[in-house]
Structure formats: C-alpha cells, structure tokens
CSV table of C-alpha atoms and ligand atoms in Angstrom, one decimal:
chain,number,residue,atom,x,y,z
I,243,MET,CA,78.5,122.2,-63.3
I,244,PHE,CA,80.6,124.8,-61.4
I,245,ALA,CA,77.9,127.5,-61.9
I,246,CYS,CA,75.1,125.3,-60.4
I,247,PHE,CA,77.6,124.2,-57.6
I,248,LEU,CA,78.1,127.9,-56.9
I,249,GLY,CA,74.4,128.6,-57.1
I,250,ASN,CA,73.6,125.8,-54.8
I,251,SER,CA,76.3,126.8,-52.3
I,252,ILE,CA,74.8,130.3,-52.2
I,253,ILE,CA,71.4,128.7,-51.6
I,254,PHE,CA,73.0,126.4,-49.1
I,255,PHE,CA,74.7,129.3,-47.4
I,256,GLU,CA,71.5,131.3,-47.2
I,257,LEU,CA,69.6,128.3,-45.9
I,258,ARG,CA,72.3,127.6,-43.4
I,259,VAL,CA,71.8,131.1,-42.0
I,260,LEU,CA,68.1,130.5,-42.0
I,261,PHE,CA,68.5,127.1,-40.3
I,262,VAL,CA,70.8,128.5,-37.6
I,263,LYS,CA,68.1,131.2,-37.0
I,264,TYR,CA,65.5,128.4,-37.3
I,265,TYR,CA,67.2,126.3,-34.6
I,266,LYS,CA,67.3,129.4,-32.4
I,267,ILE,CA,63.6,129.7,-33.3
I,268,CYS,CA,63.1,126.2,-32.2
I,269,GLY,CA,63.5,127.7,-28.8
I,270,TRP,CA,60.1,128.8,-29.8
I,271,ALA,CA,59.0,125.3,-30.3
I,272,ARG,CA,59.5,124.9,-26.5
I,273,GLY,CA,56.9,127.7,-26.2
I,274,GLU,CA,59.6,130.2,-25.2
I,275,SER,CA,58.1,132.9,-27.4
I,276,TYR,CA,55.0,134.5,-28.7
I,277,PHE,CA,54.5,131.8,-31.3
I,278,ASN,CA,55.8,128.4,-32.2
I,279,VAL,CA,56.4,126.3,-35.3
I,280,MET,CA,52.8,125.1,-35.2
I,281,ASP,CA,51.7,128.7,-35.7
I,282,LEU,CA,54.0,128.9,-38.7
I,283,LEU,CA,52.4,125.8,-40.2
I,284,LYS,CA,48.9,127.0,-39.5
I,285,SER,CA,49.7,130.1,-41.7
I,286,LEU,CA,51.4,128.1,-44.4
I,287,GLY,CA,48.5,128.8,-46.8
I,288,HIS,CA,48.9,132.6,-46.1
I,289,PRO,CA,52.5,133.5,-47.0
I,290,GLU,CA,52.1,137.1,-45.9
I,291,GLU,CA,51.3,135.8,-42.4
I,292,VAL,CA,54.4,133.5,-42.5
I,293,PHE,CA,56.5,136.4,-43.5
I,294,ASN,CA,55.0,138.7,-40.8
I,295,LEU,CA,55.5,136.0,-38.1
I,296,LEU,CA,59.2,135.6,-39.1
I,297,TRP,CA,59.5,139.4,-39.4
I,298,PHE,CA,57.9,139.9,-36.0
I,299,LYS,CA,60.3,137.3,-34.5
I,300,MET,CA,63.4,138.5,-36.2
I,301,ARG,CA,62.7,142.2,-35.6
I,302,GLY,CA,60.8,141.6,-32.4
I,303,CYS,CA,58.2,144.2,-33.4
I,304,ASN,CA,54.7,143.7,-34.6
I,305,GLY,CA,54.5,147.2,-36.0
I,306,LEU,CA,54.0,148.6,-32.5
I,307,VAL,CA,56.9,150.5,-30.9
I,308,PRO,CA,56.6,150.4,-27.1
I,309,LYS,CA,57.2,153.8,-25.7
I,310,THR,CA,57.8,152.6,-22.1
I,311,ASP,CA,61.3,153.2,-20.9
I,312,MET,CA,61.4,150.7,-18.1
I,313,ASN,CA,64.8,151.9,-16.8
I,314,ASN,CA,63.6,155.4,-16.2
I,315,MET,CA,60.5,154.8,-14.1
I,316,SER,CA,59.7,154.3,-10.5
I,317,ASN,CA,59.7,150.7,-9.1
I,318,THR,CA,55.9,150.9,-8.5
I,319,LEU,CA,55.2,152.1,-12.0
I,320,ARG,CA,57.4,149.3,-13.4
I,321,THR,CA,55.4,146.8,-11.3
I,322,CYS,CA,52.2,148.2,-12.8
I,323,TYR,CA,53.5,147.6,-16.4
I,324,LEU,CA,54.5,144.1,-15.3
I,325,TYR,CA,50.9,143.5,-14.0
I,326,LEU,CA,49.6,144.9,-17.4
I,327,ASP,CA,51.7,142.3,-19.3
I,328,GLN,CA,50.5,139.5,-17.0
I,329,THR,CA,46.8,140.3,-17.1
I,330,SER,CA,46.2,141.5,-20.7
I,331,ARG,CA,47.3,139.6,-23.7
I,332,SER,CA,45.4,141.8,-26.1
I,333,PHE,CA,45.8,145.4,-24.7
I,334,ALA,CA,49.4,145.5,-23.2
I,335,ALA,CA,51.2,146.1,-26.4
I,336,VAL,CA,48.8,148.7,-27.7
I,337,ILE,CA,48.8,150.6,-24.4
I,338,ARG,CA,52.6,150.6,-24.3
I,339,ALA,CA,52.6,152.2,-27.7
I,340,LEU,CA,50.6,155.2,-26.5
I,341,ASP,CA,52.4,158.5,-26.1
I,342,GLY,CA,53.2,160.8,-23.2
I,343,GLU,CA,51.2,160.9,-20.0
I,344,LEU,CA,48.2,159.3,-21.7
I,345,ARG,CA,50.1,156.0,-21.6
I,346,ASP,CA,50.4,155.8,-17.8
I,347,ALA,CA,46.9,157.1,-17.4
I,348,VAL,CA,45.5,154.3,-19.6
I,349,CYS,CA,47.7,151.7,-18.0
I,350,ILE,CA,46.4,152.6,-14.5
I,351,PHE,CA,42.8,152.8,-15.9
I,352,TYR,CA,43.2,149.3,-17.2
I,353,LEU,CA,44.6,147.9,-13.9
I,354,VAL,CA,42.0,149.6,-11.8
I,355,LEU,CA,39.2,148.2,-13.9
I,356,ARG,CA,40.8,144.8,-14.1
I,357,ALA,CA,40.9,144.7,-10.3
I,358,LEU,CA,37.2,145.6,-10.1
I,359,ASP,CA,36.4,143.0,-12.7
I,360,THR,CA,38.4,140.4,-10.9
I,361,LEU,CA,36.2,141.0,-7.8
I,362,GLU,CA,33.1,140.6,-10.0
I,363,ASP,CA,34.4,137.4,-11.6
I,364,SER,CA,35.4,135.9,-8.2
I,365,SER,CA,32.8,133.2,-7.8
I,366,SER,CA,34.1,132.5,-4.2
I,367,ILE,CA,32.8,135.8,-2.9
I,368,PRO,CA,29.2,135.6,-1.7
I,369,TYR,CA,26.7,138.2,-3.1
I,370,HIS,CA,26.1,140.1,0.2
I,371,ILE,CA,29.9,140.8,0.4
I,372,LYS,CA,30.5,141.3,-3.4
I,373,ALA,CA,27.8,143.8,-4.1
I,374,PRO,CA,29.0,146.5,-1.6
I,375,LEU,CA,32.6,145.7,-2.5
I,376,LEU,CA,31.9,146.6,-6.1
I,377,GLN,CA,29.9,149.7,-5.3
I,378,SER,CA,32.5,151.1,-2.9
I,379,PHE,CA,35.5,150.0,-5.0
I,380,HIS,CA,36.1,153.6,-6.4
I,381,THR,CA,36.8,154.8,-2.8
I,382,ARG,CA,39.7,152.4,-2.5
I,383,LEU,CA,41.7,154.5,-5.0
I,384,TYR,CA,42.3,157.0,-2.1
I,385,GLN,CA,43.0,154.4,0.6
I,386,PRO,CA,46.8,153.9,0.4
I,387,LEU,CA,46.9,150.6,2.4
I,388,TRP,CA,43.9,148.9,0.9
I,389,ASN,CA,44.5,145.5,-0.7
I,390,TYR,CA,42.2,142.4,-1.1
I,391,SER,CA,43.5,138.8,-0.8
I,392,GLU,CA,40.3,136.8,-0.8
I,393,SER,CA,40.2,136.2,-4.5
I,394,CYS,CA,41.4,133.0,-6.2
I,395,GLU,CA,41.0,134.4,-9.7
I,396,LYS,CA,43.8,134.3,-12.3
I,397,ASP,CA,44.4,138.1,-12.1
I,398,ARG,CA,44.3,138.3,-8.3
I,399,GLN,CA,47.7,140.0,-8.1
I,400,VAL,CA,46.1,143.3,-9.1
I,401,LEU,CA,43.9,143.0,-6.0
I,402,GLU,CA,46.5,141.6,-3.6
I,403,ASP,CA,48.9,144.4,-4.5
I,404,PHE,CA,46.2,147.1,-5.2
I,405,SER,CA,48.1,149.6,-3.0
I,406,THR,CA,50.9,149.7,-5.6
I,407,ILE,CA,48.3,150.5,-8.4
I,408,SER,CA,46.4,153.1,-6.3
I,409,LEU,CA,49.8,154.8,-5.4
I,410,GLU,CA,50.5,155.3,-9.1
I,411,PHE,CA,46.9,156.3,-9.6
I,412,ARG,CA,47.3,159.1,-7.0
I,413,LYS,CA,50.4,160.4,-8.9
I,414,LEU,CA,48.3,161.0,-12.1
I,415,ALA,CA,47.0,164.5,-12.9
I,416,LEU,CA,43.7,165.3,-11.3
I,417,VAL,CA,41.8,165.4,-14.6
I,418,TYR,CA,42.7,161.7,-15.2
I,419,ARG,CA,42.0,160.7,-11.7
I,420,ASP,CA,38.5,162.2,-11.8
I,421,ILE,CA,37.7,160.3,-15.1
I,422,ILE,CA,39.0,157.0,-13.8
I,423,THR,CA,37.1,157.4,-10.4
I,424,ASP,CA,33.9,158.3,-12.2
I,425,ILE,CA,34.0,155.3,-14.6
I,426,CYS,CA,35.0,153.0,-11.7
I,427,TRP,CA,32.0,154.1,-9.7
I,428,GLN,CA,29.6,153.7,-12.6
I,429,MET,CA,31.0,150.2,-13.5
I,430,GLY,CA,30.9,149.1,-9.9
I,431,GLU,CA,27.3,150.2,-9.6
I,432,GLY,CA,26.4,148.5,-12.8
I,433,MET,CA,28.1,145.2,-12.0
I,434,ALA,CA,26.5,145.1,-8.5
I,435,GLU,CA,23.0,145.8,-10.1
I,436,MET,CA,23.4,142.9,-12.5
I,437,LEU,CA,25.2,140.4,-10.2
I,438,GLU,CA,22.1,138.4,-9.5
I,439,SER,CA,20.1,139.1,-12.6
I,440,LYS,CA,20.2,136.6,-15.5
I,441,LEU,CA,20.6,138.2,-18.9
I,442,PHE,CA,17.1,137.6,-20.3
I,443,THR,CA,16.4,140.3,-22.9
I,444,MET,CA,18.7,141.9,-25.5
I,445,ASP,CA,18.3,145.1,-23.4
I,446,ASP,CA,19.8,143.2,-20.4
I,447,TRP,CA,22.7,142.1,-22.7
I,448,GLU,CA,23.3,145.6,-24.1
I,449,ARG,CA,23.1,147.1,-20.6
I,450,TYR,CA,25.6,144.5,-19.1
I,451,CYS,CA,28.0,145.0,-22.0
I,452,HIS,CA,27.6,148.8,-21.5
I,453,TYR,CA,28.6,148.5,-17.8
I,454,VAL,CA,31.7,146.3,-18.3
I,455,ALA,CA,32.9,147.6,-21.7
I,456,GLY,CA,30.9,150.5,-23.1
I,457,LEU,CA,32.0,152.6,-20.0
I,458,VAL,CA,35.6,151.7,-20.8
I,459,GLY,CA,35.2,153.2,-24.3
I,460,ILE,CA,33.5,156.3,-22.8
I,461,GLY,CA,36.3,156.7,-20.2
I,462,LEU,CA,39.0,156.2,-22.8
I,463,SER,CA,37.5,158.9,-25.0
I,464,GLN,CA,37.5,161.3,-22.0
I,465,LEU,CA,41.2,160.4,-21.3
I,466,PHE,CA,42.1,161.0,-25.0
I,467,ALA,CA,40.5,164.5,-25.0
I,468,ALA,CA,41.9,165.4,-21.5
I,469,SER,CA,45.5,164.5,-22.8
I,470,GLY,CA,45.0,166.9,-25.7
I,471,GLN,CA,46.0,164.1,-28.1
I,472,GLU,CA,42.4,164.1,-29.5
I,473,GLU,CA,39.8,166.8,-29.9
I,474,GLU,CA,36.9,167.4,-27.5
I,475,VAL,CA,34.5,165.9,-30.1
I,476,ILE,CA,35.7,162.4,-29.3
I,477,ARG,CA,34.4,162.6,-25.7
I,478,GLU,CA,31.0,164.0,-26.8
I,479,ASP,CA,29.5,161.2,-28.7
I,480,THR,CA,29.2,158.6,-26.0
I,481,GLU,CA,27.0,156.3,-28.2
I,482,LEU,CA,30.0,155.8,-30.6
I,483,ALA,CA,32.4,155.1,-27.7
I,484,ASN,CA,29.9,152.7,-26.2
I,485,SER,CA,29.6,150.8,-29.4
I,486,MET,CA,33.4,150.4,-29.5
I,487,GLY,CA,33.1,148.6,-26.1
I,488,LEU,CA,30.0,146.6,-27.0
I,489,PHE,CA,31.6,145.2,-30.2
I,490,LEU,CA,34.6,143.9,-28.2
I,491,GLN,CA,32.6,142.6,-25.2
I,492,LYS,CA,30.0,140.8,-27.3
I,493,THR,CA,32.7,139.2,-29.4
I,494,ASN,CA,34.4,137.9,-26.2
I,495,ILE,CA,31.1,136.6,-24.8
I,496,ILE,CA,30.3,134.8,-28.1
I,497,ARG,CA,33.8,133.2,-28.3
I,498,ASP,CA,34.0,132.2,-24.6
I,499,TYR,CA,30.7,130.2,-24.6
I,500,LEU,CA,32.4,126.9,-23.5
I,501,GLU,CA,34.9,128.4,-21.1
I,502,ASP,CA,32.1,130.3,-19.3
I,503,GLN,CA,29.9,127.2,-19.3
I,504,GLN,CA,32.7,125.2,-17.7
I,505,GLU,CA,33.1,128.0,-15.0
I,506,GLY,CA,29.3,128.0,-14.4
I,507,ARG,CA,28.9,131.5,-16.0
I,508,GLU,CA,26.3,132.3,-18.7
I,509,PHE,CA,26.4,135.6,-20.6
I,510,TRP,CA,24.4,134.7,-23.8
I,511,PRO,CA,21.0,136.5,-23.7
I,512,LYS,CA,18.0,134.1,-23.2
I,513,GLU,CA,15.9,136.1,-25.6
I,514,VAL,CA,18.1,134.6,-28.3
I,515,TRP,CA,19.2,131.2,-27.0
I,516,GLY,CA,15.7,130.5,-25.7
I,517,LYS,CA,14.5,130.2,-29.3
I,518,TYR,CA,16.9,127.3,-29.9
I,519,ALA,CA,17.1,125.4,-26.6
I,520,LYS,CA,15.5,125.0,-23.1
I,521,THR,CA,18.8,125.5,-21.3
I,522,LEU,CA,22.0,127.2,-22.6
I,523,SER,CA,24.1,124.3,-21.5
I,524,GLU,CA,22.3,122.0,-24.1
I,525,PHE,CA,24.5,123.5,-26.8
I,526,THR,CA,27.4,121.4,-25.5
I,527,GLN,CA,25.5,118.3,-26.6
I,528,ARG,CA,26.3,116.9,-30.1
I,529,GLU,CA,22.6,116.4,-31.0
I,530,CYS,CA,21.9,120.2,-30.4
I,531,MET,CA,24.7,121.4,-32.7
I,532,PRO,CA,22.5,122.7,-35.6
I,533,ALA,CA,20.4,124.7,-33.1
I,534,ALA,CA,23.6,125.9,-31.3
I,535,VAL,CA,25.1,127.1,-34.6
I,536,SER,CA,21.9,128.9,-35.5
I,537,CYS,CA,22.0,130.7,-32.2
I,538,LEU,CA,25.7,131.5,-32.6
I,539,ASN,CA,25.1,133.0,-36.0
I,540,GLU,CA,22.3,135.2,-34.7
I,541,LEU,CA,24.5,136.6,-32.0
I,542,VAL,CA,27.4,137.2,-34.5
I,543,THR,CA,24.9,139.0,-36.7
I,544,ASN,CA,23.8,141.1,-33.7
I,545,ALA,CA,27.4,142.0,-32.8
I,546,MET,CA,28.2,143.2,-36.3
I,547,GLN,CA,25.5,145.9,-35.9
I,548,HIS,CA,28.1,147.9,-34.1
I,549,ILE,CA,30.6,148.1,-37.0
I,550,PRO,CA,29.1,151.3,-38.5
I,551,ASP,CA,29.6,153.1,-35.2
I,552,VAL,CA,33.1,151.7,-35.0
I,553,PHE,CA,33.9,153.2,-38.4
I,554,THR,CA,32.5,156.6,-37.4
I,555,TYR,CA,34.4,156.6,-34.1
I,556,LEU,CA,37.7,155.7,-35.7
I,557,SER,CA,37.2,158.3,-38.4
I,558,HIS,CA,37.1,161.0,-35.7
I,559,LEU,CA,40.6,160.1,-34.4
I,560,HIS,CA,43.6,162.2,-35.5
I,561,ASN,CA,46.5,160.9,-33.4
I,562,PRO,CA,48.1,157.9,-35.1
I,563,ASP,CA,49.0,156.1,-31.8
I,564,VAL,CA,45.5,156.6,-30.4
I,565,PHE,CA,44.1,155.4,-33.8
I,566,THR,CA,46.2,152.2,-33.7
I,567,PHE,CA,45.3,151.7,-30.0
I,568,CYS,CA,41.6,151.8,-30.8
I,569,ALA,CA,41.7,150.0,-34.2
I,570,ILE,CA,43.7,146.9,-33.4
I,571,PRO,CA,41.3,145.5,-30.8
I,572,GLN,CA,38.4,146.1,-33.3
I,573,VAL,CA,40.0,144.3,-36.2
I,574,MET,CA,41.0,141.4,-33.9
I,575,ALA,CA,37.3,141.3,-32.9
I,576,ILE,CA,35.9,141.1,-36.5
I,577,ALA,CA,38.5,138.4,-37.3
I,578,THR,CA,37.4,136.5,-34.2
I,579,LEU,CA,33.7,136.8,-35.2
I,580,ALA,CA,34.6,135.5,-38.7
I,581,ALA,CA,36.4,132.6,-37.1
I,582,CYS,CA,33.4,131.9,-34.9
I,583,TYR,CA,30.6,132.3,-37.4
I,584,ASN,CA,29.0,129.0,-38.4
I,585,ASN,CA,31.8,127.2,-36.4
I,586,THR,CA,30.8,124.2,-34.2
I,587,GLN,CA,34.2,124.5,-32.6
I,588,VAL,CA,32.8,127.3,-30.4
I,589,PHE,CA,30.9,124.6,-28.5
I,590,ARG,CA,33.9,122.2,-28.3
I,591,GLY,CA,36.8,124.5,-27.4
I,592,VAL,CA,38.0,128.1,-27.6
I,593,VAL,CA,38.2,129.5,-31.1
I,594,LYS,CA,41.4,131.6,-31.6
I,595,ILE,CA,42.5,133.4,-34.7
I,596,ARG,CA,45.9,132.3,-36.2
I,597,LYS,CA,48.9,134.0,-34.7
I,598,GLY,CA,50.0,134.9,-38.2
I,599,LEU,CA,46.7,136.7,-38.8
I,600,ALA,CA,46.9,138.4,-35.5
I,601,VAL,CA,50.4,139.8,-36.2
I,602,THR,CA,49.4,140.8,-39.7
I,603,LEU,CA,46.3,142.7,-38.4
I,604,MET,CA,48.5,144.5,-35.9
I,605,MET,CA,50.9,145.5,-38.6
I,606,GLU,CA,48.2,146.5,-41.1
I,607,ALA,CA,45.6,148.5,-38.9
I,608,LYS,CA,47.4,151.8,-39.4
I,609,ASN,CA,44.8,153.9,-41.1
I,610,MET,CA,41.1,154.1,-42.0
I,611,THR,CA,41.5,152.6,-45.4
I,612,ALA,CA,43.5,149.6,-44.1
I,613,VAL,CA,41.0,149.1,-41.3
I,614,LYS,CA,38.0,149.2,-43.7
I,615,ASP,CA,39.8,146.8,-46.0
I,616,ILE,CA,40.4,144.3,-43.1
I,617,MET,CA,36.8,144.7,-41.9
I,618,ALA,CA,35.5,144.1,-45.5
I,619,ARG,CA,37.7,141.1,-46.0
I,620,GLN,CA,36.7,139.5,-42.7
I,621,THR,CA,33.0,140.4,-43.4
I,622,LEU,CA,33.3,138.7,-46.8
I,623,GLU,CA,34.5,135.5,-45.1
I,624,ILE,CA,31.3,135.6,-43.1
I,625,ALA,CA,29.2,136.3,-46.2
I,626,GLU,CA,30.8,133.3,-47.9
I,627,ALA,CA,29.9,131.1,-45.0
I,628,ILE,CA,26.1,132.1,-44.8
I,629,LYS,CA,23.9,129.0,-45.3
I,630,PRO,CA,20.6,129.8,-47.0
I,631,GLU,CA,18.8,127.6,-44.4
I,632,ASP,CA,20.3,129.6,-41.5
I,633,PRO,CA,17.4,131.3,-39.6
I,634,SER,CA,19.4,134.6,-39.5
I,635,ALA,CA,20.7,134.4,-43.1
I,636,SER,CA,18.7,137.5,-44.4
I,637,GLU,CA,19.7,139.7,-41.4
I,638,THR,CA,23.3,138.5,-41.8
I,639,HIS,CA,23.2,139.4,-45.6
I,640,HIS,CA,21.7,142.7,-44.6
I,641,VAL,CA,24.4,143.7,-42.1
I,642,VAL,CA,27.2,142.3,-44.4
I,643,LYS,CA,25.9,144.6,-47.3
I,644,LYS,CA,25.8,147.6,-44.9
I,645,VAL,CA,29.4,147.0,-43.7
I,646,LEU,CA,30.7,146.5,-47.2
I,647,ARG,CA,29.0,149.7,-48.4
I,648,LEU,CA,30.5,151.7,-45.5
I,649,ALA,CA,33.9,150.1,-46.2
I,650,GLN,CA,33.4,151.4,-49.7
I,651,SER,CA,34.1,147.9,-50.9
I,652,GLU,CA,30.8,147.6,-52.8
I,653,ASP,CA,32.9,146.2,-55.6
I,654,GLN,CA,33.2,142.9,-53.8
I,655,ASP,CA,34.7,141.7,-57.0
I,656,ARG,CA,37.9,143.6,-56.2
I,657,LEU,CA,38.1,142.0,-52.8
I,658,ILE,CA,37.2,138.6,-54.1
I,659,VAL,CA,39.8,139.0,-56.9
I,660,LYS,CA,42.3,140.3,-54.3
I,661,SER,CA,41.7,137.3,-52.0
I,662,ARG,CA,41.9,134.9,-55.0
I,663,TRP,CA,45.2,136.6,-56.0
I,664,THR,CA,46.7,136.2,-52.6
I,665,LEU,CA,45.5,132.5,-52.7
I,666,CYS,CA,47.4,131.7,-55.9
I,667,ALA,CA,50.3,133.8,-54.9
I,668,SER,CA,50.4,131.9,-51.6
I,669,SER,CA,50.3,128.4,-53.3
I,670,PHE,CA,53.0,129.6,-55.7
I,671,LEU,CA,55.2,130.8,-52.8
I,672,VAL,CA,54.6,127.7,-50.8
I,673,SER,CA,55.6,125.5,-53.7
I,674,CYS,CA,58.8,127.6,-54.1
I,675,ALA,CA,59.5,127.2,-50.4
I,676,LEU,CA,59.0,123.5,-50.7
I,677,ILE,CA,61.3,123.2,-53.7
I,678,VAL,CA,64.0,125.2,-52.0
I,679,ALA,CA,63.6,123.0,-48.9
I,680,ILE,CA,63.9,119.8,-50.9
I,681,VAL,CA,66.9,121.1,-52.9
I,682,SER,CA,68.7,122.2,-49.8
I,683,TRP,CA,67.9,118.9,-48.0
I,684,HIS,CA,69.2,117.1,-51.0
I,685,TYR,CA,72.3,119.3,-50.9
I,686,LEU,CA,72.8,118.7,-47.2
I,687,ALA,CA,72.7,115.0,-47.8
I,688,THR,CA,75.3,115.1,-50.6
I,689,LEU,CA,77.5,117.5,-48.6
I,690,LYS,CA,77.4,115.0,-45.7
I,691,ASP,CA,78.3,112.2,-48.0
I,692,ILE,CA,81.1,114.2,-49.5
I,693,LEU,CA,82.4,115.1,-46.0
I,694,ALA,CA,81.9,111.5,-44.7
I,695,TRP,CA,83.7,110.3,-47.8
I,696,ASP,CA,86.7,112.5,-46.9
L,44,LIG,C1,39.2,151.7,-27.6
L,44,LIG,C2,40.3,150.9,-27.2
L,44,LIG,C3,40.0,149.9,-26.3
L,44,LIG,C4,38.8,149.7,-25.7
L,44,LIG,C5,37.7,150.5,-26.1
L,44,LIG,C6,38.0,151.5,-27.1
L,44,LIG,C7,36.5,150.2,-25.6
L,44,LIG,C8,36.3,149.2,-24.6
L,44,LIG,C9,37.3,148.5,-24.2
L,44,LIG,C10,38.5,148.6,-24.7
L,44,LIG,C11,37.0,147.4,-23.2
L,44,LIG,C12,36.8,146.1,-23.9
L,44,LIG,C13,36.6,144.9,-22.9
L,44,LIG,C14,36.6,143.7,-23.7
L,44,LIG,C15,37.2,142.6,-23.0
L,44,LIG,N1,36.4,142.2,-21.8
L,44,LIG,C16,36.8,142.2,-20.6
L,44,LIG,O1,38.0,142.5,-20.3
L,44,LIG,C17,35.8,141.8,-19.5
L,44,LIG,O2,35.9,142.6,-18.4
L,44,LIG,C18,35.4,143.9,-18.5
L,44,LIG,C19,35.5,144.7,-17.2
L,44,LIG,C20,36.9,145.2,-17.1
L,44,LIG,C21,37.4,146.0,-18.3
L,44,LIG,C22,38.8,146.1,-18.2
L,44,LIG,C23,39.5,146.8,-19.4
L,44,LIG,C24,39.7,146.2,-20.6
L,44,LIG,C25,40.3,146.8,-21.6
L,44,LIG,C26,40.8,148.1,-21.4
L,44,LIG,C27,40.6,148.8,-20.2
L,44,LIG,C28,39.9,148.1,-19.2
L,44,LIG,C29,41.2,150.0,-20.0
L,44,LIG,C30,41.9,150.6,-21.1
L,44,LIG,C31,42.1,150.0,-22.3
L,44,LIG,C32,41.6,148.7,-22.5
L,44,LIG,C33,35.9,140.3,-19.2
L,44,LIG,O3,37.1,140.1,-18.6
L,44,LIG,C34,37.8,139.0,-19.1
L,44,LIG,C35,38.7,138.6,-18.1
L,44,LIG,O4,38.3,138.6,-16.9
L,44,LIG,O5,39.8,138.2,-18.5
L,44,LIG,C36,34.7,139.9,-18.4
L,44,LIG,O6,35.0,139.6,-17.2
L,44,LIG,O7,33.6,140.0,-18.9
L,45,LIG,MG1,34.0,140.1,-15.6
C-alpha cells in the first residue's frame, strides 16, 4: 500500500510539474505562441511530433539556433530583422540561423525582393504605373529617400519604410550589393513582362516561377559563393538553383489555389486545368471536385519532377548552416505536396501541414541522409494515395519510383516497416499517456477528497 502510495505521489509530483507547465502552456491556448493545444491534439497519433512540439516550447528552439545578436546591431538593422519576422513565417528562422555577413546579406536580399513582390501583388496599382515601377525598382536601392505608400498589401511596411531597408543594403559589401541589384533587376523585368499575360502553357508557368523564385535560388547561390561559405561550383549550375526555387513556388501556387481565387488571382497553368474545366474557378464547385482533384494531382506530379535537382543541389553544399537553410524549405514543400495530393480540402480552404510535423522536419533536416529519408517518407505517402483511375497515376508512379531510387530507399519495405513501427509505437505511447492521465486524475480526485475531508 505504502509503496504504491509512494509510487503514485512520485507520478503525481511529476504530473503536477507537468500541469504547472501545462497551465503556463495554456497561455498557448490563447494563441500566445507558435502553437496551441489543438496542434498537440492533431499530432497525438505521432508521438515524436508531440515530443518535439513540447521540446520546442520548453527549450524554445526548433533545432535552429538564431545567430542574430539584437542588442549589438544598429536600430535600422534591428528594424530590418523585425520586418523579416513580420513578413516571412517560413524563412525568418532559417535566415537568422545563417552565419557571419551572409546572414545580413540574405536578410536584406529577402526584404528587397519582398518589397518588389508586394508591388507586383498590389491589385490596387494599375498596369501602366505598376510595370515601370517593377522595371525601375532596382534603382531605388541607391535612392536613400525613396519609399512607397500606395500599397494596401499585408506586407506594405517593407515599401512604406523601404528607405530603412535600402540604407542597410548600401552598408553591405559591394559584391553582395551587385548580386542583389542584378537579381532585383531581372525579377522586376520578368514580373512586368508577365503582368498582363495569363499563364497558358507549362512554359509560361515555368518562366513565371523562374522570375519570382528561380532567380531567388540563383541569387542565393551567388551570395553563398561570394561569402566563401560555399564553393564556386554552387553558383555555376543555375539550372539546379532554379529548380530549388521552382519546387517551392509551384508548391505554394498549388496549395494557395482557393486563397488566390478569392483574391482574383490565377496561377495554375491553363494547359493543365483546361483539360478538366472551362474556367479555373469551376473547381470551387462541389460537382467539379473529381475533375479538380485530377488536375491537382497532375500539378503535384509535375512539381515533383524538380526533386532530383533538389537532391543534387543539396549534395553540393558543405556548410551545415547553409545546408539547413536550403533543406528546410524543401522538406516543408514535399510535406505540403503530400498533404495536398488527392485532397479536396485544397478547393475548400488552405491545406497546412501539422505544426508537430513542421517542427519535426526543422529538427530532422540536418544532413543529406535525413533529407532523403524525409523526402522518401513523404513521397511514399503520395504513392499510397494514388488511385488507379487517376489520369496521372502512371506519371505519378514514375516520378515516385525515381525519387525513391535517388533517395536510395528502393527497399520501400524498410520505410513501410519503419512507418508501421512508428505507428504501433505511437499508439502504445498514446495509451500509456492516457493511462497516466486517468491515474493522475483519479489521484487528484482522491487527494481532493482527502484534503476536503480534513
Ligand atoms: C534555398 C533557400 C531558399 C530559397 C531557395 C533556395 C530558392 C528560392 C527561394 C527560396 C524563393 C522561394 C519563394 C517561394 C515562396 N513564394 C513567394 O514568396 C512568392 O513571391 C516571390 C517573389 C519574392 C521572393 C521573395 C523571397 C522569398 C524567399 C527568400 C528570398 C526572397 C530571399 C532569400 C531567402 C528566401 C509569393 O509571395 C507570397 C506572398 O506574397 O506572401 C508570390 O507572390 O507569388
Ligand atoms: Mg507575388
């Protein structure tokens, strides 16, 4: 009796600590932090995700150590990092984890291109004003007083206070300024060229994604080499760097179908959706769902074509911080594609990957083997969702096989076994957690009775 009393009090004590922390956590429930209790519940079937979410919250780190020392930087640079946090959910943490002068160069590169993109996305600016604005934007980098306050977009602060960003830009070494100016000029020209054109052919789609994301990959590769943190070879193969951008941009365009529809924007290529509907907006109608899903699956299959180049590009990187910076957005993208594949929710809302999975991917994507494993696991999820009657089923099977071969996980059995193992481990752990919860609850109740009785 005494032993189990002691045992239970230890469990109770442990749980009390946990609950105290839990109630602190509940601050999360009011959305005061990166995730809330709902995210914990969504990951209940994936204990490693629950563990990583709690670890992330308790230790405040998702495996990424920010290198920014906010106390030892100029006010204007601090403002720039603030704008980075405000305008980029997915890139702020990985940019802050970069080393040395490369970090500030990439931060400014991001903000300058985000400002250019905010001009492009501003539907309130008429074509005859927007096109020249985009084409001459690179010249604003050397106009200290230039700001722009006619945009009503969500990220307008980077335009309204562009003079702060351009000030920090002019403090960068010339080699970085020349790269940023050149990419900004090319992207502005490309955006202006495609402002009025509808994305008809796959070539149009590839070219648009090259201008708004491929050029980012090419510019980053030049910054990596210029900083000396990566070898010259990384800047030479622009096709690989372009694919890094296209994989991310195509994933975003596929996921954001409904959000873009609601804002009157269409980025899906007509050459594909035209096979399934007369207008792209038809996919919002329930009766068009089978056709919509077939179109979605064809676009996901197309985006996966870039994975072999992503593997080759990442395998050329030597600096661990640069590797993580490049790998994390890519593994988030394949997880997003796996969540979108064959999913009617794409046409009803925005599909997001679980926070628990996002944190786990950030913690895991540390080296090539881990990245290949993640890509293979997510690709297998797509493989398991392929319906034989899907018009793209054979192409999807083909690209899945290619990715698994390159990820050296031909022995799908090992991956399937692995995922089966995690599954039974998870249900085992979940049942343990439930038992502990029930026992502690029971204990709490008795303790209250005992105390009340006193
Ligand atoms: C390695 C690491 C990161 C990489 C990369 C390689 C290659 C390409 C990219 C990042 C860019 C990926 C873009 C995917 C998200 N799409 C957008 O942000 C669209 O705007 C594109 C034009 C502005 C690009 C701004 C940018 C983004 C990420 C960066 C960066 C610059 C600089 C350094 C590091 C990362 C999309 O915008 C969404 C929005 O308005 O919120 C759009 O308008 O289509
Ligand atoms: Mg845009």
